[in-house]
Coordinates of C-alpha atoms in Angstrom, one line a residue:
Chain A
K1 CA 0.0 0.0 0.0
N2 CA 1.3 3.4 -0.9
E3 CA 2.0 5.8 1.9
V4 CA 0.2 8.6 0.1
E5 CA -3.0 7.8 -1.9
Q6 CA -4.8 10.3 -4.1
S7 CA -8.2 10.2 -5.7
P8 CA -9.3 10.4 -8.4
Q9 CA -6.4 9.5 -10.7
N10 CA -8.0 11.3 -13.6
L11 CA -10.7 14.1 -13.5
T12 CA -12.4 15.8 -16.4
A13 CA -14.5 18.9 -15.6
Q14 CA -16.3 21.6 -17.5
E15 CA -15.2 25.2 -17.1
G16 CA -16.7 26.8 -14.0
E17 CA -17.2 23.5 -12.0
F18 CA -16.1 23.1 -8.4
I19 CA -13.3 20.5 -8.2
T20 CA -12.1 18.4 -5.3
I21 CA -9.1 16.2 -5.2
N22 CA -8.5 14.0 -2.2
C23 CA -5.3 12.8 -0.5
S24 CA -5.0 10.2 2.3
Y25 CA -1.7 9.3 4.0
S26 CA -0.7 6.6 6.4
V27 CA 2.5 8.0 8.0
G28 CA 3.2 10.6 10.6
I29 CA 3.8 13.9 9.0
S30 CA 5.1 17.4 9.8
A31 CA 3.5 18.9 6.8
L32 CA 1.4 18.1 3.7
H33 CA 2.2 19.7 0.3
W34 CA 0.1 20.2 -2.8
L35 CA 2.1 20.6 -5.9
Q36 CA 1.0 21.4 -9.5
Q37 CA 2.8 20.1 -12.5
H38 CA 1.9 21.6 -15.9
P39 CA 2.1 19.7 -19.2
G40 CA 5.5 21.4 -19.8
G41 CA 6.7 19.5 -16.8
G42 CA 7.6 22.2 -14.2
I43 CA 6.5 21.6 -10.6
V44 CA 5.2 24.4 -8.5
S45 CA 4.3 24.3 -4.8
L46 CA 0.8 25.4 -4.2
F47 CA 0.4 24.9 -0.5
M48 CA 2.2 23.6 2.5
L49 CA 0.0 23.0 5.5
S50 CA 0.1 21.2 8.8
S51 CA -3.4 22.0 10.1
G52 CA -6.6 23.7 9.1
K53 CA -7.1 25.4 5.8
K54 CA -5.3 27.7 3.4
K55 CA -6.7 29.7 0.5
H56 CA -5.0 31.3 -2.4
G57 CA -7.2 32.8 -5.1
R58 CA -9.5 30.1 -6.3
L59 CA -7.6 27.3 -4.6
I60 CA -8.4 26.0 -1.1
A61 CA -6.5 23.3 0.7
T62 CA -7.7 21.6 3.9
I63 CA -6.2 19.0 6.2
N64 CA -7.6 16.8 8.9
I65 CA -4.7 15.5 11.0
Q66 CA -6.8 13.1 13.0
E67 CA -8.2 11.5 9.8
K68 CA -5.0 11.8 7.9
H69 CA -6.8 13.3 5.0
S70 CA -6.4 16.4 2.9
S71 CA -8.4 18.0 0.1
L72 CA -7.6 20.4 -2.6
H73 CA -10.5 22.4 -4.0
I74 CA -10.6 24.6 -7.1
T75 CA -13.6 27.0 -7.4
A76 CA -14.8 28.3 -10.8
S77 CA -12.4 26.0 -12.6
H78 CA -10.8 27.2 -15.8
P79 CA -9.0 25.4 -18.7
R80 CA -5.7 26.9 -17.5
D81 CA -6.1 24.8 -14.3
S82 CA -5.5 21.7 -16.4
A83 CA -2.5 20.0 -14.9
V84 CA -1.4 17.2 -12.7
Y85 CA -2.0 17.9 -9.0
I86 CA 0.3 16.0 -6.6
C87 CA -0.1 15.5 -2.9
A88 CA 3.1 15.0 -0.9
V89 CA 4.0 14.6 2.8
S90 CA 7.1 15.4 4.7
G91 CA 7.5 13.5 7.9
G92 CA 9.0 14.1 11.3
S93 CA 12.5 15.4 11.2
Q94 CA 12.9 14.2 7.6
G95 CA 12.7 17.0 5.0
N96 CA 12.2 14.8 2.0
L97 CA 8.8 14.5 0.3
I98 CA 6.8 11.3 -0.2
F99 CA 4.6 11.7 -3.2
G100 CA 1.2 10.5 -4.2
K101 CA 0.7 9.3 -7.8
G102 CA -1.0 12.6 -8.8
T103 CA -4.4 13.5 -10.2
K104 CA -4.6 14.5 -13.8
L105 CA -7.1 17.3 -14.2
S106 CA -8.5 18.4 -17.5
V107 CA -10.9 21.3 -17.6
K108 CA -12.9 21.7 -20.8
P109 CA -14.1 25.1 -22.1
Chain B
D1 CA 16.2 35.2 -7.5
A2 CA 16.4 33.0 -10.6
G3 CA 15.0 30.0 -8.8
V4 CA 16.5 26.6 -8.8
I5 CA 18.7 26.1 -11.9
Q6 CA 19.3 22.7 -13.5
S7 CA 21.4 21.8 -16.5
P8 CA 21.2 20.4 -19.0
R9 CA 17.5 20.5 -19.6
H10 CA 17.6 17.6 -22.0
E11 CA 20.2 14.9 -22.3
V12 CA 20.3 12.0 -24.7
T13 CA 23.1 9.5 -24.3
E14 CA 24.0 6.0 -25.2
M15 CA 23.9 3.1 -22.8
G16 CA 27.2 2.9 -20.9
Q17 CA 28.1 6.5 -21.0
E18 CA 28.6 8.7 -18.0
V19 CA 25.9 11.3 -17.3
T20 CA 26.3 14.3 -15.0
L21 CA 23.3 16.4 -14.0
R22 CA 23.8 19.8 -12.3
C23 CA 21.8 21.9 -9.9
K24 CA 22.2 25.3 -8.4
P25 CA 19.8 25.8 -5.5
I26 CA 18.2 29.1 -4.5
S27 CA 20.7 31.3 -2.6
G28 CA 20.3 30.9 1.1
H29 CA 18.5 27.5 1.0
N30 CA 20.4 24.9 3.0
S31 CA 18.5 21.8 1.9
L32 CA 18.8 20.2 -1.5
F33 CA 16.8 17.3 -2.9
W34 CA 17.2 15.1 -6.0
Y35 CA 14.0 13.5 -7.2
R36 CA 13.3 11.2 -10.2
Q37 CA 10.0 11.0 -12.1
T38 CA 9.0 8.1 -14.3
M39 CA 5.6 7.1 -15.6
M40 CA 5.7 3.9 -13.7
R41 CA 6.8 5.1 -10.3
G42 CA 5.9 8.8 -10.3
L43 CA 8.1 11.1 -8.2
E44 CA 10.6 9.5 -5.8
L45 CA 13.4 10.8 -3.7
L46 CA 16.9 9.8 -4.6
I47 CA 19.0 11.7 -2.1
Y48 CA 18.9 14.9 0.0
F49 CA 21.5 17.1 1.6
N50 CA 21.3 19.4 4.5
N51 CA 24.1 22.0 4.8
N52 CA 26.0 20.2 2.0
V53 CA 26.0 16.9 4.0
P54 CA 24.1 13.9 2.5
I55 CA 21.3 13.0 5.0
D56 CA 19.4 10.2 3.3
D57 CA 20.6 8.4 0.1
S58 CA 18.4 5.4 0.6
G59 CA 16.6 6.2 -2.7
M60 CA 19.7 6.0 -4.8
P61 CA 18.9 3.0 -6.9
E62 CA 22.4 1.4 -7.1
D63 CA 26.1 2.1 -7.0
R64 CA 25.9 3.5 -10.5
F65 CA 24.3 6.6 -9.0
S66 CA 26.3 9.1 -7.0
A67 CA 25.6 12.7 -5.8
K68 CA 27.8 15.4 -4.4
M69 CA 27.4 18.8 -3.0
P70 CA 30.8 20.4 -2.8
N71 CA 29.4 23.8 -1.7
A72 CA 26.1 25.5 -0.8
S73 CA 25.5 26.6 -4.4
F74 CA 26.2 23.5 -6.4
S75 CA 25.3 19.9 -6.6
T76 CA 25.8 17.1 -9.1
L77 CA 24.1 13.8 -9.7
K78 CA 26.2 11.3 -11.7
I79 CA 25.2 8.1 -13.4
Q80 CA 28.0 5.8 -14.5
P81 CA 27.4 3.7 -16.5
S82 CA 24.0 4.8 -17.7
E83 CA 21.3 2.3 -18.7
P84 CA 18.1 2.7 -20.6
R85 CA 16.0 2.2 -17.4
D86 CA 17.6 5.4 -16.1
S87 CA 15.6 7.4 -18.6
A88 CA 13.4 9.7 -16.6
V89 CA 13.0 13.4 -15.6
Y90 CA 15.4 14.3 -12.7
F91 CA 14.3 17.2 -10.5
C92 CA 16.4 19.1 -8.1
A93 CA 14.6 21.1 -5.3
S94 CA 15.8 23.3 -2.5
S95 CA 14.4 24.7 0.7
L96 CA 15.2 26.2 4.0
A97 CA 15.8 23.8 6.8
M98 CA 15.5 24.5 10.4
G99 CA 16.7 21.2 11.8
A100 CA 14.3 19.7 14.3
S101 CA 11.9 22.6 14.1
G102 CA 10.9 21.6 10.6
Y103 CA 11.4 22.1 6.9
Y104 CA 9.9 24.6 4.6
E105 CA 8.3 24.8 1.2
Q106 CA 10.4 23.2 -1.5
Y107 CA 11.2 25.0 -4.8
F108 CA 11.7 22.8 -7.8
G109 CA 14.0 23.3 -10.7
P110 CA 12.7 22.8 -14.3
G111 CA 14.1 19.2 -14.4
T112 CA 16.5 17.4 -16.7
R113 CA 14.9 15.0 -19.1
L114 CA 17.3 12.1 -19.6
T115 CA 17.0 9.6 -22.4
V116 CA 19.4 6.7 -22.5
T117 CA 19.3 4.7 -25.7

């Protein structure tokens, strides 16, 4: 079993829809990261959180430490949101990231 | 700041050749990470350094892989000899590290796409 599980693997949405991507993990963590990888391949950090909720523009990330679960929400989705969204965790005193397999999002106009 | 710089961006080489990938972290960052991304396995850690010292190299697949960080502004990942199964995108990332108090957001380089024929 992977230490970080994401769902769904693939997601197709119509422009304007509200999108949710889920991440569950089975290890102790110091922080959870949401990353975005565009078709060109570059990886950008969207959020790093260890509790509660963070918001940046149309993106919202939440985490429930007790349930070992996080969600990434995109409101009013747009075709430019099309990318792979990767959940990753960093644990304890270790700084390295353990990655989920990613969710490939495609937003159609 | 220019961000994390990796070179080359693309590398095509023949099996058996030596390959050297280079990374310049963001100035002031004291943690550096090498990751590999393949279709089959996704992103996985190869090795990471804290203050130029290798902390965890358990992800290095075998002795053909080696990494160095001679100073705070430069790191190399070397594969010798290279094999077709090494074909992947190799990412370097850097962050601030505060020891036991935690690590910070990681900034990724653009990656090096390696193809071994």
